[in-house]
CSV table of C-alpha atoms and ligand atoms in Angstrom, one decimal:
chain,number,residue,atom,x,y,z
A,1,MET,CA,0.0,0.0,0.0
A,2,VAL,CA,2.9,2.3,0.8
A,3,PHE,CA,4.5,1.6,-2.6
A,4,ALA,CA,1.2,2.1,-4.3
A,5,ALA,CA,0.8,5.5,-2.6
A,6,ILE,CA,4.3,6.5,-3.8
A,7,GLY,CA,3.6,5.3,-7.3
A,8,VAL,CA,0.3,7.3,-7.5
A,9,ALA,CA,2.0,10.4,-6.1
A,10,ALA,CA,4.8,10.1,-8.7
A,11,ALA,CA,2.3,9.5,-11.6
A,12,VAL,CA,-0.1,12.3,-10.9
A,13,THR,CA,2.6,15.0,-10.3
A,14,ARG,CA,4.3,14.3,-13.6
A,15,PRO,CA,4.1,17.2,-16.1
A,16,GLY,CA,1.3,16.4,-18.5
A,17,ALA,CA,-0.2,13.7,-16.4
A,18,GLY,CA,-3.7,12.7,-17.6
A,19,VAL,CA,-6.8,12.4,-15.4
A,20,LEU,CA,-6.2,8.6,-15.4
A,21,ALA,CA,-2.5,8.7,-14.5
A,22,TRP,CA,-3.2,7.0,-11.1
A,23,LEU,CA,-5.0,4.1,-12.8
A,24,PRO,CA,-2.1,1.7,-13.7
A,25,THR,CA,-0.6,1.9,-10.2
A,26,VAL,CA,-3.9,1.4,-8.4
A,27,THR,CA,-4.7,-1.5,-10.7
A,28,GLY,CA,-1.4,-3.1,-10.0
A,29,ALA,CA,-1.8,-2.7,-6.3
A,30,ALA,CA,-5.3,-4.2,-6.4
A,31,LEU,CA,-3.9,-7.2,-8.4
A,32,ALA,CA,-1.1,-7.6,-5.9
A,33,ILE,CA,-3.5,-7.7,-3.0
A,34,VAL,CA,-5.6,-10.4,-4.8
A,35,VAL,CA,-2.5,-12.5,-5.7
A,36,LEU,CA,-0.9,-12.2,-2.3
A,37,HIS,CA,-4.2,-13.3,-0.7
A,38,ARG,CA,-4.5,-16.3,-3.0
A,39,LEU,CA,-1.0,-17.5,-2.6
A,40,HIS,CA,-1.2,-17.0,1.2
A,41,ALA,CA,-4.3,-19.2,1.3
A,42,LEU,CA,-2.6,-21.8,-0.9
A,43,ALA,CA,0.5,-21.8,1.4
A,44,GLY,CA,-1.8,-22.2,4.4
A,45,ALA,CA,-3.6,-25.1,2.8
A,46,ILE,CA,-0.3,-26.9,2.2
A,47,GLU,CA,0.9,-26.4,5.8
A,48,SER,CA,-2.4,-27.7,7.3
A,49,ALA,CA,-2.4,-30.7,5.0
A,50,ASP,CA,1.2,-31.5,6.0
A,51,LEU,CA,2.8,-31.1,2.6
A,52,ASP,CA,0.0,-32.6,0.5
A,53,PRO,CA,1.7,-33.1,-2.9
A,54,ASP,CA,-1.5,-31.8,-4.7
A,55,GLY,CA,-1.7,-28.6,-2.8
A,56,ARG,CA,2.1,-28.2,-3.2
A,57,ARG,CA,1.7,-28.5,-7.0
A,58,ARG,CA,-1.1,-25.9,-7.0
A,59,PHE,CA,1.0,-23.5,-4.9
A,60,LEU,CA,4.0,-23.9,-7.2
A,61,ARG,CA,1.9,-23.4,-10.3
A,62,GLY,CA,0.3,-20.3,-8.8
A,63,LEU,CA,3.8,-19.0,-7.9
A,64,GLY,CA,5.1,-19.7,-11.4
A,65,LEU,CA,2.1,-18.1,-13.0
A,66,THR,CA,2.5,-15.0,-10.9
A,67,ALA,CA,6.2,-14.7,-11.8
A,68,GLY,CA,5.4,-15.2,-15.5
A,69,VAL,CA,2.8,-12.4,-15.5
A,70,ALA,CA,5.1,-10.1,-13.6
A,71,VAL,CA,8.0,-10.6,-16.1
A,72,ALA,CA,5.6,-10.2,-19.1
A,73,GLY,CA,4.2,-7.0,-17.4
A,74,GLY,CA,7.7,-5.7,-16.9
A,75,VAL,CA,8.7,-6.3,-20.5
A,76,VAL,CA,5.6,-4.7,-21.9
A,77,GLY,CA,6.0,-1.8,-19.5
A,78,ARG,CA,9.6,-1.3,-20.6
A,79,TRP,CA,8.6,-1.4,-24.2
A,80,LEU,CA,5.9,1.2,-23.6
A,81,THR,CA,8.3,3.5,-21.8
A,82,GLU,CA,10.9,3.2,-24.5
A,83,ARG,CA,8.2,4.2,-27.0
A,84,GLN,CA,7.8,7.4,-25.0
A,85,ALA,CA,11.5,8.2,-25.2
A,86,VAL,CA,10.9,10.7,-28.0
A,87,ALA,CA,9.5,13.1,-25.4
A,88,LYS,CA,13.1,13.8,-24.4
A,89,ALA,CA,14.2,14.4,-28.0
A,90,ARG,CA,11.3,16.8,-28.3
A,91,ASP,CA,12.4,18.8,-25.2
A,92,ASN,CA,15.8,19.3,-26.9
A,93,VAL,CA,14.4,20.7,-30.1
A,94,VAL,CA,15.2,24.4,-30.7
A,95,LEU,CA,12.9,25.8,-33.3
A,96,PRO,CA,14.4,28.0,-36.0
A,97,PRO,CA,12.9,31.5,-36.2
A,98,ALA,CA,10.3,32.4,-38.8
A,99,ARG,CA,11.4,34.7,-41.7
A,100,GLN,CA,8.9,37.3,-40.5
A,101,SER,CA,7.0,37.5,-37.3
A,102,PRO,CA,3.5,36.3,-37.7
A,103,PRO,CA,0.7,38.9,-38.1
A,104,ALA,CA,-0.5,40.2,-34.7
A,105,VAL,CA,-3.7,38.7,-33.5
A,106,PRO,CA,-6.4,41.4,-33.7
A,107,ALA,CA,-8.8,42.2,-30.9
A,108,THR,CA,-10.8,39.1,-30.3
A,109,ALA,CA,-14.2,38.6,-28.8
A,110,ARG,CA,-14.4,39.1,-25.1
A,111,VAL,CA,-17.6,37.3,-24.6
A,112,PRO,CA,-17.4,34.7,-21.8
A,113,GLY,CA,-18.0,31.2,-23.2
A,114,VAL,CA,-16.8,32.0,-26.7
A,115,THR,CA,-13.9,29.7,-27.9
A,116,PRO,CA,-10.6,31.5,-27.8
A,117,TYR,CA,-9.3,32.6,-31.2
A,118,VAL,CA,-6.1,30.5,-30.7
A,119,SER,CA,-6.5,27.0,-29.3
A,120,SER,CA,-3.9,25.9,-26.8
A,121,ASN,CA,-1.9,22.8,-27.7
A,122,ALA,CA,-3.3,21.0,-24.7
A,123,ASP,CA,-6.9,21.8,-25.8
A,124,PHE,CA,-6.4,21.2,-29.5
A,125,TYR,CA,-8.7,18.3,-30.7
A,126,ARG,CA,-6.9,15.1,-31.6
A,127,ILE,CA,-8.0,12.7,-34.4
A,128,ASP,CA,-5.9,9.8,-35.7
A,129,THR,CA,-6.0,6.0,-36.2
A,130,ALA,CA,-3.0,5.5,-33.8
A,131,LEU,CA,-3.7,3.5,-30.6
A,132,TYR,CA,-0.5,5.1,-29.3
A,133,PRO,CA,1.1,8.2,-30.9
A,134,PRO,CA,4.0,7.1,-33.0
A,135,GLN,CA,7.4,8.0,-31.5
A,136,VAL,CA,9.6,9.4,-34.3
A,137,ASP,CA,13.1,10.5,-33.4
A,138,PRO,CA,14.0,13.7,-35.3
A,139,SER,CA,17.7,12.5,-35.5
A,140,THR,CA,16.6,9.5,-37.7
A,141,TRP,CA,13.6,11.3,-39.4
A,142,GLU,CA,13.8,11.6,-43.1
A,143,LEU,CA,11.2,12.7,-45.7
A,144,ARG,CA,11.3,11.2,-49.1
A,145,ILE,CA,9.6,12.9,-52.0
A,146,HIS,CA,9.3,10.5,-54.9
A,147,GLY,CA,6.9,8.9,-57.4
A,148,MET,CA,5.9,10.9,-60.4
A,149,VAL,CA,8.7,13.5,-60.1
A,150,ARG,CA,11.7,14.3,-62.2
A,151,ASN,CA,13.9,14.9,-59.2
A,152,PRO,CA,13.3,12.7,-56.2
A,153,ILE,CA,14.4,14.3,-52.9
A,154,THR,CA,15.2,13.0,-49.4
A,155,ILE,CA,15.6,15.6,-46.7
A,156,THR,CA,16.7,15.0,-43.1
A,157,TRP,CA,15.6,16.9,-40.0
A,158,GLU,CA,18.8,19.1,-40.0
A,159,GLN,CA,18.2,20.0,-43.7
A,160,LEU,CA,14.6,20.8,-42.9
A,161,LEU,CA,15.5,23.1,-40.1
A,162,ARG,CA,17.8,25.1,-42.5
A,163,ARG,CA,14.9,25.8,-44.9
A,164,PRO,CA,13.0,29.1,-44.8
A,165,MET,CA,10.4,29.0,-42.2
A,166,ILE,CA,7.1,30.9,-42.0
A,167,GLU,CA,4.6,31.1,-39.2
A,168,ARG,CA,0.8,31.2,-40.0
A,169,HIS,CA,-2.4,30.9,-38.1
A,170,VAL,CA,-4.5,28.1,-39.7
A,171,THR,CA,-7.8,26.6,-38.5
A,172,LEU,CA,-7.7,22.8,-38.8
A,173,ALA,CA,-11.0,21.0,-39.0
A,174,CYS,CA,-12.0,17.3,-39.0
A,175,VAL,CA,-14.5,16.0,-41.6
A,176,SER,CA,-16.1,14.1,-38.8
A,177,ASN,CA,-17.1,17.3,-37.0
A,178,GLU,CA,-20.9,17.4,-36.6
A,179,VAL,CA,-22.8,20.6,-36.8
A,180,GLY,CA,-22.0,22.4,-33.5
A,181,GLY,CA,-19.2,19.9,-32.8
A,182,ASP,CA,-15.7,20.7,-31.4
A,183,LEU,CA,-13.4,18.8,-33.8
A,184,ILE,CA,-11.8,22.0,-34.9
A,185,GLY,CA,-9.0,24.2,-33.6
A,186,ASN,CA,-6.9,27.2,-34.6
A,187,ALA,CA,-3.1,27.3,-34.0
A,188,LEU,CA,0.0,29.2,-35.1
A,189,TRP,CA,2.0,26.8,-37.2
A,190,LEU,CA,5.7,27.1,-38.0
A,191,GLY,CA,6.8,25.4,-41.1
A,192,THR,CA,8.4,25.6,-44.6
A,193,PRO,CA,6.2,26.0,-47.6
A,194,ILE,CA,5.6,22.6,-49.2
A,195,ARG,CA,5.2,24.3,-52.6
A,196,GLU,CA,9.0,25.1,-52.7
A,197,LEU,CA,9.9,21.5,-52.0
A,198,LEU,CA,7.4,20.2,-54.6
A,199,ASP,CA,8.9,22.7,-57.2
A,200,GLU,CA,12.4,21.2,-56.5
A,201,ALA,CA,11.0,17.7,-56.9
A,202,ASP,CA,9.4,18.8,-60.2
A,203,PRO,CA,6.2,16.8,-60.5
A,204,LEU,CA,5.4,15.1,-63.9
A,205,PRO,CA,2.4,16.3,-65.7
A,206,GLY,CA,-0.7,14.3,-64.7
A,207,ALA,CA,0.5,13.8,-61.1
A,208,ASP,CA,-2.6,15.3,-59.7
A,209,GLN,CA,-2.4,13.7,-56.2
A,210,VAL,CA,0.2,14.2,-53.5
A,211,ILE,CA,0.1,11.1,-51.3
A,212,GLN,CA,1.4,11.8,-47.8
A,213,ARG,CA,2.4,8.7,-45.7
A,214,SER,CA,2.9,8.6,-42.0
A,215,VAL,CA,5.4,6.4,-40.2
A,216,ASP,CA,2.5,4.2,-39.1
A,217,GLY,CA,1.3,3.6,-42.6
A,218,TRP,CA,-1.6,6.1,-42.6
A,219,THR,CA,-2.1,7.9,-45.9
A,220,CYS,CA,-3.9,10.9,-47.2
A,221,GLY,CA,-4.1,12.4,-50.7
A,222,THR,CA,-4.1,16.1,-51.5
A,223,PRO,CA,-4.6,17.7,-54.9
A,224,THR,CA,-1.2,18.7,-56.2
A,225,ALA,CA,-2.8,21.9,-57.6
A,226,VAL,CA,-4.0,23.0,-54.1
A,227,LEU,CA,-0.5,22.6,-52.7
A,228,ARG,CA,1.0,24.7,-55.5
A,229,ASP,CA,-1.7,27.4,-55.7
A,230,GLY,CA,0.1,29.9,-53.4
A,231,ARG,CA,-1.8,29.1,-50.2
A,232,ASP,CA,0.3,28.6,-47.0
A,233,ALA,CA,0.5,24.8,-47.1
A,234,LEU,CA,3.2,24.0,-44.6
A,235,LEU,CA,5.5,21.2,-43.8
A,236,THR,CA,5.1,22.0,-40.2
A,237,ILE,CA,7.5,21.6,-37.2
A,238,GLY,CA,6.0,24.0,-34.6
A,239,MET,CA,2.6,24.6,-33.0
A,240,ASN,CA,2.0,27.8,-31.0
A,241,GLY,CA,5.7,28.4,-30.5
A,242,GLN,CA,6.4,24.8,-29.3
A,243,PRO,CA,7.8,21.8,-31.2
A,244,LEU,CA,4.8,19.8,-32.4
A,245,PRO,CA,3.3,17.8,-29.5
A,246,VAL,CA,3.8,14.1,-30.1
A,247,GLU,CA,0.0,13.6,-30.4
A,248,HIS,CA,-0.1,16.3,-33.1
A,249,GLY,CA,2.6,14.7,-35.3
A,250,PHE,CA,6.1,15.3,-33.9
A,251,PRO,CA,8.5,15.9,-35.4
A,252,VAL,CA,6.9,16.9,-38.8
A,253,ARG,CA,3.3,17.1,-40.1
A,254,MET,CA,1.5,18.8,-42.9
A,255,VAL,CA,-1.0,21.7,-42.5
A,256,VAL,CA,-3.0,22.9,-45.5
A,257,PRO,CA,-5.5,25.8,-45.2
A,258,GLY,CA,-8.9,25.0,-46.5
A,259,LEU,CA,-8.9,21.2,-46.6
A,260,TYR,CA,-10.2,18.8,-43.9
A,261,GLY,CA,-7.4,17.0,-42.0
A,262,TYR,CA,-8.2,13.6,-43.5
A,263,VAL,CA,-7.1,14.7,-46.9
A,264,SER,CA,-4.2,17.1,-46.0
A,265,ALA,CA,-2.8,17.1,-42.5
A,266,CYS,CA,-0.6,14.0,-42.3
A,267,LYS,CA,1.1,13.7,-38.9
A,268,TRP,CA,4.4,11.9,-38.3
A,269,ILE,CA,4.9,12.3,-42.1
A,270,THR,CA,7.9,10.5,-43.6
A,271,GLU,CA,6.9,10.1,-47.2
A,272,ILE,CA,5.4,12.2,-50.0
A,273,GLU,CA,4.6,10.4,-53.3
A,274,LEU,CA,3.4,12.1,-56.4
A,275,SER,CA,0.6,10.0,-58.0
A,276,ARG,CA,-2.8,10.2,-59.6
A,277,PHE,CA,-6.2,10.2,-57.9
A,278,ASP,CA,-7.1,7.5,-60.5
A,279,ASP,CA,-4.2,5.3,-59.3
A,280,PHE,CA,-4.4,5.5,-55.5
A,281,ASP,CA,-7.0,5.7,-52.8
A,282,ALA,CA,-5.7,7.0,-49.5
A,283,TYR,CA,-6.8,5.6,-46.1
A,284,TRP,CA,-10.2,7.2,-45.7
A,285,ALA,CA,-11.0,7.3,-49.5
A,286,ARG,CA,-10.6,3.5,-49.4
A,287,ARG,CA,-13.2,3.4,-46.6
A,288,GLY,CA,-15.8,5.4,-48.6
A,289,TRP,CA,-15.0,9.0,-47.7
A,290,SER,CA,-14.7,11.5,-50.5
A,291,ALA,CA,-11.3,11.7,-52.1
A,292,GLN,CA,-11.7,15.5,-52.2
A,293,GLY,CA,-12.2,17.3,-48.9
A,294,PRO,CA,-12.5,21.1,-49.0
A,295,ILE,CA,-13.8,22.5,-45.7
A,296,LYS,CA,-17.4,23.5,-45.8
A,297,THR,CA,-18.5,26.9,-44.4
A,298,GLN,CA,-19.9,26.5,-40.9
A,299,SER,CA,-20.8,28.4,-37.8
A,300,ARG,CA,-21.3,27.4,-34.2
A,301,ILE,CA,-23.0,28.9,-31.2
A,302,ASP,CA,-20.7,28.5,-28.2
A,303,THR,CA,-22.8,30.5,-25.7
A,304,PRO,CA,-25.4,30.2,-24.5
A,305,ARG,CA,-25.2,26.4,-24.5
A,306,ASP,CA,-28.1,24.3,-25.6
A,307,GLY,CA,-30.6,24.0,-22.7
A,308,ALA,CA,-29.1,26.9,-20.7
A,309,ALA,CA,-31.2,29.2,-18.6
A,310,ARG,CA,-30.8,33.0,-18.6
A,311,PRO,CA,-32.5,35.8,-16.8
A,312,ALA,CA,-34.7,38.0,-19.0
A,313,GLY,CA,-33.0,41.1,-20.4
A,314,THR,CA,-29.8,41.4,-22.4
A,315,VAL,CA,-28.4,38.0,-23.5
A,316,VAL,CA,-25.1,37.9,-25.3
A,317,ALA,CA,-24.6,35.0,-27.7
A,318,GLY,CA,-21.3,34.2,-29.4
A,319,GLY,CA,-19.3,31.6,-31.2
A,320,VAL,CA,-17.1,30.9,-34.1
A,321,ALA,CA,-17.6,30.7,-37.9
A,322,TRP,CA,-15.2,29.4,-40.5
A,323,ALA,CA,-14.7,29.2,-44.3
A,324,GLN,CA,-11.0,28.5,-44.5
A,325,HIS,CA,-9.1,30.1,-47.4
A,326,THR,CA,-12.2,32.0,-48.5
A,327,GLY,CA,-12.9,33.8,-45.3
A,328,ILE,CA,-16.0,34.7,-43.4
A,329,ALA,CA,-17.9,37.9,-44.5
A,330,LYS,CA,-21.0,37.8,-42.4
A,331,VAL,CA,-22.6,35.8,-39.5
A,332,GLU,CA,-26.3,36.1,-38.8
A,333,VAL,CA,-28.3,35.0,-35.9
A,334,GLN,CA,-32.0,34.2,-35.8
A,335,VAL,CA,-34.1,34.2,-32.6
A,336,ASP,CA,-37.2,32.0,-32.9
A,337,ASP,CA,-38.8,33.0,-36.3
A,338,GLU,CA,-37.7,36.6,-36.2
A,339,PRO,CA,-35.8,38.0,-39.1
A,340,TRP,CA,-32.1,37.1,-39.3
A,341,ALA,CA,-29.9,39.8,-37.7
A,342,GLU,CA,-26.2,40.5,-38.3
A,343,ALA,CA,-23.8,39.5,-35.6
A,344,THR,CA,-20.6,41.5,-34.8
A,345,LEU,CA,-17.4,39.9,-36.1
A,346,ALA,CA,-14.2,39.9,-34.3
A,347,GLY,CA,-10.9,40.4,-36.2
A,348,THR,CA,-8.9,37.7,-37.9
A,349,VAL,CA,-5.4,37.5,-39.3
A,350,SER,CA,-6.4,35.9,-42.6
A,351,ALA,CA,-9.0,34.0,-44.5
A,352,ASP,CA,-7.4,30.8,-43.3
A,353,THR,CA,-8.8,31.0,-39.7
A,354,TRP,CA,-12.2,31.0,-38.1
A,355,ARG,CA,-13.7,34.2,-36.8
A,356,GLN,CA,-15.4,34.8,-33.5
A,357,TRP,CA,-18.8,36.5,-33.5
A,358,SER,CA,-21.1,37.9,-30.9
A,359,TYR,CA,-24.7,39.1,-30.9
A,360,SER,CA,-26.7,40.6,-28.1
A,361,TRP,CA,-30.5,40.8,-27.9
A,362,THR,CA,-33.1,41.6,-25.3
A,363,ALA,CA,-34.7,38.4,-24.3
A,364,THR,CA,-38.2,38.0,-23.0
A,365,PRO,CA,-39.3,35.2,-20.6
A,366,GLY,CA,-40.0,31.8,-22.3
A,367,VAL,CA,-38.3,29.2,-24.4
A,368,HIS,CA,-36.3,30.5,-27.3
A,369,ARG,CA,-34.5,29.0,-30.2
A,370,LEU,CA,-31.3,30.6,-31.5
A,371,ARG,CA,-29.8,29.7,-34.9
A,372,VAL,CA,-26.7,30.8,-36.7
A,373,ARG,CA,-25.5,30.9,-40.3
A,374,ALA,CA,-22.4,32.2,-42.0
A,375,THR,CA,-21.7,33.7,-45.4
A,376,ASP,CA,-18.3,33.5,-47.0
A,377,ARG,CA,-16.4,36.3,-48.8
A,378,ARG,CA,-17.7,35.1,-52.1
A,379,GLY,CA,-21.2,35.7,-50.9
A,380,ARG,CA,-22.2,32.1,-50.4
A,381,THR,CA,-24.4,31.4,-47.3
A,382,GLN,CA,-23.9,28.0,-45.7
A,383,THR,CA,-26.8,25.6,-46.6
A,384,SER,CA,-29.6,24.9,-44.2
A,385,ILE,CA,-29.9,21.3,-45.5
A,386,PRO,CA,-28.6,18.9,-42.9
A,387,ALA,CA,-26.1,16.3,-44.0
A,388,PRO,CA,-24.0,13.9,-41.9
A,389,PRO,CA,-20.2,14.1,-41.9
A,390,ASP,CA,-19.9,11.0,-44.2
A,391,PRO,CA,-18.7,11.3,-47.0
A,392,ASP,CA,-17.4,14.9,-47.2
A,393,GLY,CA,-18.5,17.0,-44.2
A,394,ALA,CA,-21.6,17.9,-42.3
A,395,THR,CA,-23.9,20.7,-43.3
A,396,GLY,CA,-26.9,22.5,-41.7
A,397,TRP,CA,-27.4,25.4,-39.3
A,398,HIS,CA,-26.4,25.1,-35.6
A,399,ALA,CA,-29.3,25.8,-33.2
A,400,VAL,CA,-29.7,25.9,-29.5
A,401,THR,CA,-32.8,26.2,-27.3
A,402,ILE,CA,-32.6,28.2,-24.1
A,403,LEU,CA,-35.0,29.1,-21.3
A,404,VAL,CA,-35.3,32.7,-20.4
A,405,LYS,CA,-36.7,33.3,-16.9
B,501,MTE,N1,-0.6,9.9,-39.4
B,501,MTE,C1,-1.9,10.4,-39.3
B,501,MTE,N2,-2.1,11.7,-39.6
B,501,MTE,C2,-3.4,12.2,-39.5
B,501,MTE,C3,-4.4,11.3,-39.1
B,501,MTE,C4,-4.2,10.0,-38.8
B,501,MTE,O1,-5.1,9.2,-38.5
B,501,MTE,N3,-2.9,9.5,-38.9
B,501,MTE,N4,-5.7,11.9,-39.0
B,501,MTE,C5,-6.0,13.1,-39.8
B,501,MTE,C6,-7.3,13.7,-39.4
B,501,MTE,S1,-8.7,12.8,-39.9
B,501,MTE,C7,-7.3,14.9,-38.9
B,501,MTE,S2,-8.8,15.7,-38.7
B,501,MTE,C8,-6.1,15.6,-38.4
B,501,MTE,C9,-6.2,16.0,-36.9
B,501,MTE,O2,-5.0,16.6,-36.5
B,501,MTE,P1,-4.8,16.8,-34.9
B,501,MTE,O3,-5.0,15.5,-34.3
B,501,MTE,O4,-3.5,17.4,-34.8
B,501,MTE,O5,-5.9,17.8,-34.5
B,501,MTE,O6,-5.0,14.8,-38.6
B,501,MTE,C10,-4.9,14.1,-39.8
B,501,MTE,N5,-3.6,13.5,-39.8
B,502,MO,MO1,-10.4,14.1,-39.4
């Protein structure tokens, strides 16, 4: 029990300890109590039966089994800790500076309950197929650019760090995000423009798909034209001033403004292959999701929450809206069946991020429905027609119902 207490104390006080950090130690201690109890009972049975050979055999078998499980547990534990070793390599990374400092973040909405303009690394949503985040050591990392190119390239971590770096805010979104969902986040990414590397590799005509491959075999396919059209598609090494967190792709990932993550944002990337959409289906395309994944214009009400109660009088609603790489021009809010009214938009650094919005109205007692819709800078208002995430992103207007007292 004393060792368990020490173990729990050590686990929960580690930096970055999760809410379940105590669980392995407590599970181990509980198992130890059960095993000790059993073996003790067996040993007692042998003693009272005066070295009964049957009981003795059972005792030895139990002892052997316990030892076997302990050794296996030790080996697996060791293996798991070794897989975590890359955390140290990450601590030692010194990020190169960006060529220019990033645009200053403008005044953002000060409405309590509205999602911050920049998501912290700890709060950033995480989506991948990895049971355990791949541990990729930068000292052995290499990126191979090959396939339908005139000039195949391999670059190492050291070579990557010497390339020109830029820093950009980009809002990443998951195609699985439901209307009103939170699988979306905005970060400041540090990286080198992938366009320049592709130019050096010199893709052959017809190579319309850039396949990105992760060290764990996951793949995604991005249109070559999108990566070369001048947008800030980055081979990324930094997130909000830190080396990429291991869960977010350390040491290197892709970030492409305007495309859902499943077709553009390969984490733990080690390979880029120029190919054709006709010749290769990436991981999610093979499973029925659309091969093309431009982000659909969406808006979300963060406050008030669905089902919230508010006193009558002034109620301030707020949230975020996004149309990456086109930009948000307008957000409108509708109370019950009243006419749509324009919300106030907070600033943004570029068309590649979401925008916060707020709207205040004088609420009368009763149950009210609030809806939101966004219009992009090309004048297109998001569709009201509900669609599920599968195969290329959810649509529909986010609504909440609140009780005004
Ligand atoms: N290697 C790898 N990269 C991946 C994925 C994955 O499963 N494996 N998932 C993608 C999907 S679906 C999304 S939405 C984004 C999410 O990035 P994040 O976890 O950093 O938020 O990563 C993309 N990159
Ligand atoms: Mo995703």
